[in-house]
GROMACS .gro file of C-alpha atoms in nm:
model
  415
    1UNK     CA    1   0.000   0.000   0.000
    2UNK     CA    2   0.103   0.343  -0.092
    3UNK     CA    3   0.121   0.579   0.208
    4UNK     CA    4   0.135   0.947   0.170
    5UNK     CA    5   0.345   1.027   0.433
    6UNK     CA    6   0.219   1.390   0.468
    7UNK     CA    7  -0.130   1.262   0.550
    8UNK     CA    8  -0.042   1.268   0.916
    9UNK     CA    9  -0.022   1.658   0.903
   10UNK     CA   10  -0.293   1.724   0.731
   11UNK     CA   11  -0.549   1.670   0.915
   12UNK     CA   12  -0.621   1.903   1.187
   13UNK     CA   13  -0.699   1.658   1.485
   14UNK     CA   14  -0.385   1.468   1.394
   15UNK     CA   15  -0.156   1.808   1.348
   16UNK     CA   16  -0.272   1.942   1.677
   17UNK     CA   17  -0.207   1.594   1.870
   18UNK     CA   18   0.094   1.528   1.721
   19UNK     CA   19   0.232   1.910   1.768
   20UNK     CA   20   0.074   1.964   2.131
   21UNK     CA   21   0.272   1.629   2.231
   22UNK     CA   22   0.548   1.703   2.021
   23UNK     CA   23   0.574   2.031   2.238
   24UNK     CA   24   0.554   1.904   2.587
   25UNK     CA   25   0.840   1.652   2.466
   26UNK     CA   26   1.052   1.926   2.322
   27UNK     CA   27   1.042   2.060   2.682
   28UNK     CA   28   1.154   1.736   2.836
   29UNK     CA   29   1.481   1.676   2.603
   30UNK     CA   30   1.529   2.064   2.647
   31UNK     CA   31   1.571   1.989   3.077
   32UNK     CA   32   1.785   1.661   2.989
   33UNK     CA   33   2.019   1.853   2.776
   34UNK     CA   34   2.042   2.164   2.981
   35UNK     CA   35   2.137   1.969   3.300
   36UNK     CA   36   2.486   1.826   3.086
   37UNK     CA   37   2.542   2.179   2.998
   38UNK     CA   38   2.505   2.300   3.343
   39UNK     CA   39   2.722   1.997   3.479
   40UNK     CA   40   3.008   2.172   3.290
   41UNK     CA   41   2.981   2.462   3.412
   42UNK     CA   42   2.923   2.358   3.805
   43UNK     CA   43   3.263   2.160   3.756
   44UNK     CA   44   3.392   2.493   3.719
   45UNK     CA   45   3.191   2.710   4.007
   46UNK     CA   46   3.146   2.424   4.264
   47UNK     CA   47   3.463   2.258   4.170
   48UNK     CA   48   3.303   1.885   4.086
   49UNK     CA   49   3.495   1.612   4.041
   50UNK     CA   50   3.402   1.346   3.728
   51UNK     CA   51   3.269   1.106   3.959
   52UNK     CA   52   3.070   1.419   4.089
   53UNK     CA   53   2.886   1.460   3.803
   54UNK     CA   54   2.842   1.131   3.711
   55UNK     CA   55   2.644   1.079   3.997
   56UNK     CA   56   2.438   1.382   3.928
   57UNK     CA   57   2.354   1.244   3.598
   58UNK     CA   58   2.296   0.873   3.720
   59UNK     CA   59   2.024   1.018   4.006
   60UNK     CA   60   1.872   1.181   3.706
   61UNK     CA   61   1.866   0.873   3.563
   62UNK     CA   62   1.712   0.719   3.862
   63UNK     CA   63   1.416   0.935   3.871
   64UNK     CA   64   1.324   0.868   3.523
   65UNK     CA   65   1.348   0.499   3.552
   66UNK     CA   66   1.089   0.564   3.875
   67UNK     CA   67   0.907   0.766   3.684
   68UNK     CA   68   0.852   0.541   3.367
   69UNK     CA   69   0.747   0.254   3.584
   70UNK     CA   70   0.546   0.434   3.747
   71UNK     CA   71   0.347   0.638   3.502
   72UNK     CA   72   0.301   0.350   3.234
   73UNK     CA   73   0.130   0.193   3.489
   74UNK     CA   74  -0.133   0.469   3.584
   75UNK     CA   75  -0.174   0.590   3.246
   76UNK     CA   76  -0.304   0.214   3.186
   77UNK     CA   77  -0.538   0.301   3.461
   78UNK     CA   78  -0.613   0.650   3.491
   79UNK     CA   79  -0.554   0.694   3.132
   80UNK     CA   80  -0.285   0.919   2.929
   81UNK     CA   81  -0.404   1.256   2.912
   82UNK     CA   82  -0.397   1.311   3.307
   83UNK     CA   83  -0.084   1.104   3.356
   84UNK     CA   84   0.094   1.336   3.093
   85UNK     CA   85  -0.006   1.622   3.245
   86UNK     CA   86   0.092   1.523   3.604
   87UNK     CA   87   0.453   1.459   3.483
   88UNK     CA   88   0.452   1.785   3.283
   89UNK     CA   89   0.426   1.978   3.571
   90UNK     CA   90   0.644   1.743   3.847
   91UNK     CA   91   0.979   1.758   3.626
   92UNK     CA   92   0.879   2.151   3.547
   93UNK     CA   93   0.846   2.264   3.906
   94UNK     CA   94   1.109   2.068   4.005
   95UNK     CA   95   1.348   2.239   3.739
   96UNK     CA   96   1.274   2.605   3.848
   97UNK     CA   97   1.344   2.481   4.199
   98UNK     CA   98   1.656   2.328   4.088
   99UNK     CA   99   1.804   2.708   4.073
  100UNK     CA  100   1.733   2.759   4.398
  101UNK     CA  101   1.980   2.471   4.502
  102UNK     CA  102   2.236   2.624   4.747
  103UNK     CA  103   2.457   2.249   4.775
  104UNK     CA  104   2.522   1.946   4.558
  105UNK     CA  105   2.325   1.758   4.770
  106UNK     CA  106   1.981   1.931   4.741
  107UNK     CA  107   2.067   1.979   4.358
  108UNK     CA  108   2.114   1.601   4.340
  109UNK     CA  109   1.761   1.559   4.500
  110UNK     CA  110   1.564   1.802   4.286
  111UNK     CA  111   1.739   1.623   4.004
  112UNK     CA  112   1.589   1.312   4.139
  113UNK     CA  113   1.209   1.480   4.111
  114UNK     CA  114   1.260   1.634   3.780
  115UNK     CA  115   1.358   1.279   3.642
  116UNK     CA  116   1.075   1.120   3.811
  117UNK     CA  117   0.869   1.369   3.523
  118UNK     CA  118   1.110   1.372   3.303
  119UNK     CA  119   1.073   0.987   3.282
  120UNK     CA  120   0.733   0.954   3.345
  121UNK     CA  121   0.614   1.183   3.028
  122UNK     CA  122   0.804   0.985   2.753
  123UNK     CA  123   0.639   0.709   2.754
  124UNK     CA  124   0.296   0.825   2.804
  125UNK     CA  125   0.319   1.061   2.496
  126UNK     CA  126   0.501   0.811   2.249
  127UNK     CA  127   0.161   0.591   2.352
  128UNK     CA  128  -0.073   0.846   2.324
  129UNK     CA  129   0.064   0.913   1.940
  130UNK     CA  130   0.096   0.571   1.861
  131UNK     CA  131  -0.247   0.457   1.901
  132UNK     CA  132  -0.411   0.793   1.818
  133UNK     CA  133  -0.337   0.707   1.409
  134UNK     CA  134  -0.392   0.450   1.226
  135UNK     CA  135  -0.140   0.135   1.146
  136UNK     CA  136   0.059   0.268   0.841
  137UNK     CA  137   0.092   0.617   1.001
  138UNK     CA  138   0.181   0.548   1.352
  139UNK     CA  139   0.540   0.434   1.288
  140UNK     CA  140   0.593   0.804   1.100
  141UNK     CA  141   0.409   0.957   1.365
  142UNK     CA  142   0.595   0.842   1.695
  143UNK     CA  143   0.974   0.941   1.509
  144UNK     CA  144   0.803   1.287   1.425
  145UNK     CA  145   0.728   1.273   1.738
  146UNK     CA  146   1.067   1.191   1.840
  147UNK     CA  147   1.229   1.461   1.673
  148UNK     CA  148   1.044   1.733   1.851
  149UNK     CA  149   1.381   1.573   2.108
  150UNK     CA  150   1.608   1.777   1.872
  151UNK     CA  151   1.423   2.064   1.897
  152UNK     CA  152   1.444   2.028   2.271
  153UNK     CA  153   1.857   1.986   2.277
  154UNK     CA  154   1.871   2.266   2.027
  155UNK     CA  155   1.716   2.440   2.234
  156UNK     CA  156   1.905   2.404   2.541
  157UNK     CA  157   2.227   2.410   2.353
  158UNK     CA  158   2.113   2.739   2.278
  159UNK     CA  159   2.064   2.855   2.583
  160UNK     CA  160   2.346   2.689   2.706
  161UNK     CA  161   2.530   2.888   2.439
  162UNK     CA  162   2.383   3.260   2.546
  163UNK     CA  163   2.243   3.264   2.883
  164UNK     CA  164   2.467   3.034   3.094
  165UNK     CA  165   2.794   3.221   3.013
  166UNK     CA  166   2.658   3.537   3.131
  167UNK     CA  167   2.372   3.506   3.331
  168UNK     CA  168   2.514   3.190   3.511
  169UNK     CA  169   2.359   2.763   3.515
  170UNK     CA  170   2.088   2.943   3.788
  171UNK     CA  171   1.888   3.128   3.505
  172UNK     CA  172   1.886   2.770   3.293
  173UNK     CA  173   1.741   2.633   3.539
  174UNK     CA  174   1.447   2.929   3.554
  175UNK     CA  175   1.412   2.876   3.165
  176UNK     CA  176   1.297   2.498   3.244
  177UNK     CA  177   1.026   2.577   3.484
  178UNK     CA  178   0.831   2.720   3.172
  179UNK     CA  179   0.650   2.384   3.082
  180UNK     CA  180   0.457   2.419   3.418
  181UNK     CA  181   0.277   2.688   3.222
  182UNK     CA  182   0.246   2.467   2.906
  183UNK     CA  183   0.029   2.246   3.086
  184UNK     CA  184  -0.243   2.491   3.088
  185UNK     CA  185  -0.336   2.458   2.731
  186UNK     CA  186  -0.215   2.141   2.712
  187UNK     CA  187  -0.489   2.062   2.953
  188UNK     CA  188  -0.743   2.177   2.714
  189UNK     CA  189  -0.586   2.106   2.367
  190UNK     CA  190  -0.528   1.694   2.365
  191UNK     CA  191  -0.764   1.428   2.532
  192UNK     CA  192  -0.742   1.049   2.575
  193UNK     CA  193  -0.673   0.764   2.234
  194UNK     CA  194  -1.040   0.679   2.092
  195UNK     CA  195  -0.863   0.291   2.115
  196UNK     CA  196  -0.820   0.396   2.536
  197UNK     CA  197  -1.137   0.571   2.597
  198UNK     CA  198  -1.349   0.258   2.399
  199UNK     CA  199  -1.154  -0.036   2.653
  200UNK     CA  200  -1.488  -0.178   2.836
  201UNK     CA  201  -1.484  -0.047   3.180
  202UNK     CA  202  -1.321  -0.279   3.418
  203UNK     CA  203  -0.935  -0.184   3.397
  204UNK     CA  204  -0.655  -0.444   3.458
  205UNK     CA  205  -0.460  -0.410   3.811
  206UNK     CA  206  -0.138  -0.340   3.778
  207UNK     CA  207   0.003  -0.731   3.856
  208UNK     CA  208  -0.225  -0.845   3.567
  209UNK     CA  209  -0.069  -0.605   3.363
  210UNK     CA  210   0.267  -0.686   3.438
  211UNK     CA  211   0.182  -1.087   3.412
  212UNK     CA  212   0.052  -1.004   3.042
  213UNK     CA  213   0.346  -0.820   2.974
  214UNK     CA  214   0.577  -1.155   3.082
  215UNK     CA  215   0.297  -1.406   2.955
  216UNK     CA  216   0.407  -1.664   2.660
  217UNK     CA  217   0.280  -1.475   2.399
  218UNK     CA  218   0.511  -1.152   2.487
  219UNK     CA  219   0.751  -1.277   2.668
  220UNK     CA  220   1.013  -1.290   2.386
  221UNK     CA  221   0.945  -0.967   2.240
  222UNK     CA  222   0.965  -0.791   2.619
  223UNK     CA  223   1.311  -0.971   2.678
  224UNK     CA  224   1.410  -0.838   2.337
  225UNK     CA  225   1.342  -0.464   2.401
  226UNK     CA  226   1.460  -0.449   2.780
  227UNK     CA  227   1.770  -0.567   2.613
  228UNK     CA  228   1.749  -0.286   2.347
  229UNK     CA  229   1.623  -0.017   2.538
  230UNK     CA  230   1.939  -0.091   2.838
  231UNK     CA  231   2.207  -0.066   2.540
  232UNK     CA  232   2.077   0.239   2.383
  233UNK     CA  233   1.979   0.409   2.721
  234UNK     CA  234   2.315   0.317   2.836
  235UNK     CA  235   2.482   0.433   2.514
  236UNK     CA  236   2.318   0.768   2.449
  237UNK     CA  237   2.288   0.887   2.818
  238UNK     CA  238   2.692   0.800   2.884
  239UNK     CA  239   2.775   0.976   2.564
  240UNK     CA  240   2.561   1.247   2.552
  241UNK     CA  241   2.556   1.368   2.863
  242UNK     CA  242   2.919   1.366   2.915
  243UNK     CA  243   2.946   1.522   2.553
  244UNK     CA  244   2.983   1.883   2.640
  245UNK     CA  245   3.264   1.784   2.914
  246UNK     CA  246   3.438   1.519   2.685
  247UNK     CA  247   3.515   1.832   2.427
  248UNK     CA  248   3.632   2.072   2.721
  249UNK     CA  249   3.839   1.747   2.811
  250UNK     CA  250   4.020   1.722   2.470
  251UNK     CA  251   4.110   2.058   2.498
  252UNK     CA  252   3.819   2.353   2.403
  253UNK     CA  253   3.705   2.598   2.626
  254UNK     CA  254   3.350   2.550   2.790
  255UNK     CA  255   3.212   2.854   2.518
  256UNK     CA  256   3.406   2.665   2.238
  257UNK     CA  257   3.279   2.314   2.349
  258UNK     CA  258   2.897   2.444   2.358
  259UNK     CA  259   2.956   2.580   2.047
  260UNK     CA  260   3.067   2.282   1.878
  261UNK     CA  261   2.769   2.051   2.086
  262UNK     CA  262   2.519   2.232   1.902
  263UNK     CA  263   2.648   2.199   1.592
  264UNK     CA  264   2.588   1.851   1.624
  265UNK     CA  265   2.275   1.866   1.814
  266UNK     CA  266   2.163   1.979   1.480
  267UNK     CA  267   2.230   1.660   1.310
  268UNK     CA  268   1.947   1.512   1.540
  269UNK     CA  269   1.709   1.683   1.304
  270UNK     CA  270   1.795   1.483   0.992
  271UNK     CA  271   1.850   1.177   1.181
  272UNK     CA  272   1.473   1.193   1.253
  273UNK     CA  273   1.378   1.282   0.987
  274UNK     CA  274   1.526   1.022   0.755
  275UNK     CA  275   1.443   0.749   1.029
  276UNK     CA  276   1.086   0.842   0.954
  277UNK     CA  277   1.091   0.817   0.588
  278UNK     CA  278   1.221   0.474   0.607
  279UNK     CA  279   1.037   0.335   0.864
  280UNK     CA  280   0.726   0.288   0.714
  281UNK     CA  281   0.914   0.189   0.419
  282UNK     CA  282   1.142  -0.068   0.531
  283UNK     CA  283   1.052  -0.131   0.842
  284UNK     CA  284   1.083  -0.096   1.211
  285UNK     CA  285   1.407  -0.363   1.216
  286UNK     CA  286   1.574  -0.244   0.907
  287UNK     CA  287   1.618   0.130   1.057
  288UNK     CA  288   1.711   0.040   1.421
  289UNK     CA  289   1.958  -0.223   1.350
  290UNK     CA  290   2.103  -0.067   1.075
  291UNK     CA  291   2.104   0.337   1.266
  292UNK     CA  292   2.256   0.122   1.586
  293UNK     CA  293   2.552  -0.036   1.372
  294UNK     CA  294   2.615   0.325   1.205
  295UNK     CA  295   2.608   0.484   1.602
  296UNK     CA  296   2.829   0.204   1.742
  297UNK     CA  297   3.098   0.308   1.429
  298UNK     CA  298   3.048   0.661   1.514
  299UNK     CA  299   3.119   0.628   1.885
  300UNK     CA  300   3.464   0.468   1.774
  301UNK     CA  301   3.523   0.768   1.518
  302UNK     CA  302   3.429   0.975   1.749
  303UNK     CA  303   3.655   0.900   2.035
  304UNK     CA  304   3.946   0.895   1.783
  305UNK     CA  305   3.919   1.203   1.597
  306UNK     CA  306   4.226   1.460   1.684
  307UNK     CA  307   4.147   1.758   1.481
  308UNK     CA  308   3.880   2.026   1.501
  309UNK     CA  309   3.696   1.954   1.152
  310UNK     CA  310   3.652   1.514   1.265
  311UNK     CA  311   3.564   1.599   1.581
  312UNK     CA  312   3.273   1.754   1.431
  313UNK     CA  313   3.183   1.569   1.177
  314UNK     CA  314   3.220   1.234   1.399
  315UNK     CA  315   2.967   1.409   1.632
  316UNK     CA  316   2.754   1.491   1.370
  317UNK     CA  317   2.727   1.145   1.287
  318UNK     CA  318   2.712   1.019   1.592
  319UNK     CA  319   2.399   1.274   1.660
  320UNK     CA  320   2.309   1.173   1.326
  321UNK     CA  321   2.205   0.764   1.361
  322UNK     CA  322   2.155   0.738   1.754
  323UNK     CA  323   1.864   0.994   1.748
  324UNK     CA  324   1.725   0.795   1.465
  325UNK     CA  325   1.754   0.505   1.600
  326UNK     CA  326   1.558   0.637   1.948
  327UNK     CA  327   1.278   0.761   1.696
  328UNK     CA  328   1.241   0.403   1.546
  329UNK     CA  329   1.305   0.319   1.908
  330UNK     CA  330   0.966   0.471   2.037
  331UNK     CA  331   0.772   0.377   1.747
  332UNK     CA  332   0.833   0.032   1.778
  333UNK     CA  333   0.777  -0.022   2.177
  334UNK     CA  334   0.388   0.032   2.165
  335UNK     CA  335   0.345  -0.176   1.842
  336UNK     CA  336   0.442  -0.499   2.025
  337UNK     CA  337   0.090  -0.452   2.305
  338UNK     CA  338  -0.259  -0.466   2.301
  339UNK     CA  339  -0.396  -0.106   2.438
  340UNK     CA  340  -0.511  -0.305   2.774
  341UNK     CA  341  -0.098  -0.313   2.851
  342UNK     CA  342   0.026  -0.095   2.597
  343UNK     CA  343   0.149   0.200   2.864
  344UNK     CA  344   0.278  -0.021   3.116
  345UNK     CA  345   0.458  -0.252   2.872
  346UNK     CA  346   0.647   0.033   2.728
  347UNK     CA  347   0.692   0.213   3.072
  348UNK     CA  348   0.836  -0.146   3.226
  349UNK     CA  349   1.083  -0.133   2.920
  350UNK     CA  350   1.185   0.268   2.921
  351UNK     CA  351   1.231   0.203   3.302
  352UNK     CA  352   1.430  -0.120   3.274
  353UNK     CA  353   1.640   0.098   2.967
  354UNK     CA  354   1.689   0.389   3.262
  355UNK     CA  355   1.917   0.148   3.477
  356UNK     CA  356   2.151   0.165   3.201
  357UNK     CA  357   2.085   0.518   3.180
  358UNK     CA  358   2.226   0.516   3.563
  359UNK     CA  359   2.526   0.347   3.492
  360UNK     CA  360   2.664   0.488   3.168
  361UNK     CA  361   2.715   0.854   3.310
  362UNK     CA  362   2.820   0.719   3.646
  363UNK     CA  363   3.086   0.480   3.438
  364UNK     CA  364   3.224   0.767   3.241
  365UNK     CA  365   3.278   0.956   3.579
  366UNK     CA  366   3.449   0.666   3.738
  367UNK     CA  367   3.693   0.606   3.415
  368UNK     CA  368   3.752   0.953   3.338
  369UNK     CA  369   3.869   1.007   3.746
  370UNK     CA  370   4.085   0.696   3.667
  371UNK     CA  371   4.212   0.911   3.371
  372UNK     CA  372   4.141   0.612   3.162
  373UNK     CA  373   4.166   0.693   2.749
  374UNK     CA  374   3.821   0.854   2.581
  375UNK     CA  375   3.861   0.584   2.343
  376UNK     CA  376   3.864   0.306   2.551
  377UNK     CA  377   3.580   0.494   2.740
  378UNK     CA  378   3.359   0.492   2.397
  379UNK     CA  379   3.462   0.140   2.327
  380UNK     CA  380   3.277   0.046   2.611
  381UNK     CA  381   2.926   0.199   2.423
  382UNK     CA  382   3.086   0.022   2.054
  383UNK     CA  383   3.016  -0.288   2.222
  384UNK     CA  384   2.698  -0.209   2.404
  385UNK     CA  385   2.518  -0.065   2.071
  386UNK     CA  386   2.652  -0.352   1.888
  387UNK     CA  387   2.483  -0.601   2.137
  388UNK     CA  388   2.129  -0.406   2.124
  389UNK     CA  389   2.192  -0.421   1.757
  390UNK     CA  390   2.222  -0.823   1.688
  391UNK     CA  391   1.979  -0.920   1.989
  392UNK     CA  392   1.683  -0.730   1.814
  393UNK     CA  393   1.829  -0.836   1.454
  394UNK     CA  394   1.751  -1.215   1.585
  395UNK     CA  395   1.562  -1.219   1.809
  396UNK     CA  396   1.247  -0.937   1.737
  397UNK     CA  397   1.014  -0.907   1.525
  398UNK     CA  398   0.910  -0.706   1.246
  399UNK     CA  399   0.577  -0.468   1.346
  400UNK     CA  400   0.549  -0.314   1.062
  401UNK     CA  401   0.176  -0.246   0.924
  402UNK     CA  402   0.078  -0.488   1.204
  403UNK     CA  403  -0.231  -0.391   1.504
  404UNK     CA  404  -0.169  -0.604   1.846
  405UNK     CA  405  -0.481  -0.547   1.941
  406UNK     CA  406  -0.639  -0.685   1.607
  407UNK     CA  407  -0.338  -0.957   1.517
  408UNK     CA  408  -0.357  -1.133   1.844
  409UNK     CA  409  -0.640  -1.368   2.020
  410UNK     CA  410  -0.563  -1.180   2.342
  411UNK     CA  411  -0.547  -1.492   2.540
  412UNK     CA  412  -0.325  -1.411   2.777
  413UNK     CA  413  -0.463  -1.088   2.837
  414UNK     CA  414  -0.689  -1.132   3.145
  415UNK     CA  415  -1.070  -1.043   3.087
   0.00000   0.00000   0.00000
């Protein structure tokens, strides 16, 4: 069948979904980049050491595996709309509060509650998109949806570029308590999936979820992405977050270094936006395995490169295929659930992925105090993407133009 891939945005219910989402997600990758900008610069004021901010970034981590666990699982109750707004405003508060922080200690705990929302939102959205369209426009939809993260690190590499150098981390910090007042409209402007709101009445409890999730019939494919989501969480959350640092390591100065980030923070863009062209048309597997390989070579390249002009292009590379391969990532979570689980199957993966998202910065912190080599640092994610890579290449399967909740006899979903 011949999709027209701009259908999506054409109509208005669809455009406004899909944008109002798209929004509230751009302000969620905007507080997860600003915090690895900030961590640069508090190495400076407060004096940090690497394992310092490594643990800052791993408590981040821990809030948002908390918080995906635990929002999947109400917005399979409650539903998605109130869950989505709930996290909207936890990790938005807890931002502006953030630059109130007078020690490393309270910082680390506000980072702790922003995660918690931070983590909790992502999931809830990507399932709200996916089963708001129909089967050959969800894939496109959820990697648009995706990219809106670009817009979101742009966004804080921006201000990360003008506002922290002269008005100091604090007034970051400020910026990110704006989504509180997003909410507002966001309240008004998106409501609950037709597929949600038509579920019969009685709602599964949350260990009949979880046993559905594990049952025969998805027990494979749930082993498969806990797997994928750990390497790429792990992967993208040691590099990127350290990213900023890494560059003032290897010798730039902090302005020079945020310069250069966003550079290739704009190669997340593309990397979207080709991911969604080609997922509909080759599939879910074909993009993810092959946008994981091209990350795990980039990572090496990366790490390698001595002058200015491959440092930058390496980044922009690497920016290029891993934020691809999180867009394919999110659209093909929800594909593998019935709506009944759908939330708490892909919140019990994000949160499982968040673990690795705990260890990678904390890692980096612990090999960079041991002054161990940046490339044998990035080795260490080669080998991790590579694993996510072949485990899903042999062991998952393709979703492509396929409905759970339609393709299944539900039988191990309790009635």
């Amino acid at each position: 069948m011949n999709v027209n891939k701009t259908n999506l945005l054409r109509e208005p219910a669809k455009r406004k979904l899909l944008f109002s989402t798209g929004i509230s997600w751009l302000f969620d990758a905007m507080d997860v980049g600003i915090i690895s900008f900030i961590v640069a610069a508090l190495a400076v004021e407060w004096k940090l050491g690497a394992q310092q901010i490594g643990l800052l970034a791993a408590i981040n981590s821990i809030g948002m595996a908390v918080g995906a666990l635990l929002a999947g699982s109400l917005a399979d109750r409650y539903g998605r709309r109130m869950v989505l707004l709930g996290t909207l405003i936890i990790f938005s508060a807890a931002s502006g509060l953030s630059s109130l922080a007078t020690s490393f200690v309270i910082l680390c705990i506000l980072r702790f509650v922003t995660g918690v929302g931070l983590g909790g939102e992502l999931p809830v959205a990507s399932t709200l998109v996916s089963e708001s369209f129909p089967v050959n426009e969800r894939g496109r939809a959820v990697v648009l949806l995706e990219s809106f993260w670009a817009c979101g690190w742009i966004v804080a590499a921006l201000i990360a570029y003008f506002v922290i150098p002269t008005y100091g981390w604090r007034a970051a910090f400020i910026i990110g308590a704006l989504p509180a007042l997003y909410a507002l409209y966001l309240r008004r402007s998106i409501q609950d999936s037709p597929r949600y709101t038509e579920l019969h009445s009685r709602k599964l409890s949350f260990r009949e979820r979880v046993a559905s999730v594990w049952s025969s019939k998805y027990r494979r494919s749930t082993l498969t992405l806990w797997i994928l989501w750990f390497t790429v969480v792990f992967s993208y959350y040691g590099m990127f977050l350290w990213l900023p640092t890494v560059m003032v390591l290897k010798g730039f100065g902090l302005v020079k270094s945020f310069q250069y980030v966003l550079i290739m923070t704009l190669a997340q863009l593309p990397g979207y936006f080709t991911a969604a062209y080609l997922i509909e048309k080759f599939g879910r597997k074909f993009v993810l395995v092959t946008y994981l390989l091209l990350t795990a070579a980039s990572a090496i390249w990366f790490s390698s490169a001595e002058t200015e002009g491959m440092l930058i292009a390496a980044g922009v590379s690497l920016s290029f295929f891993n934020l691809g391969a999180w867009g394919a990532m999110y659209a093909y979570t929800p594909e593998l659930y019935p709506t009944e689980v759908r939330s708490t199957g892909v919140g019990l993966a994000a949160s499982f992925g968040r673990i690795g998202g705990i260890i990678g910065p904390y890692l980096v912190g612990l090999l960079v105090a041991s002054n161990k080599a940046i490339s044998s640092i990035f080795m260490v994610f080669f080998v991790a993407i590579v694993i996510g890579a072949l485990v899903l290449l042999f062991f998952g399967k393709e979703t492509k133009n396929m409905d759970p909740d339609y393709t299944s006899d539900q039988s191990d979903i309790p009635s």
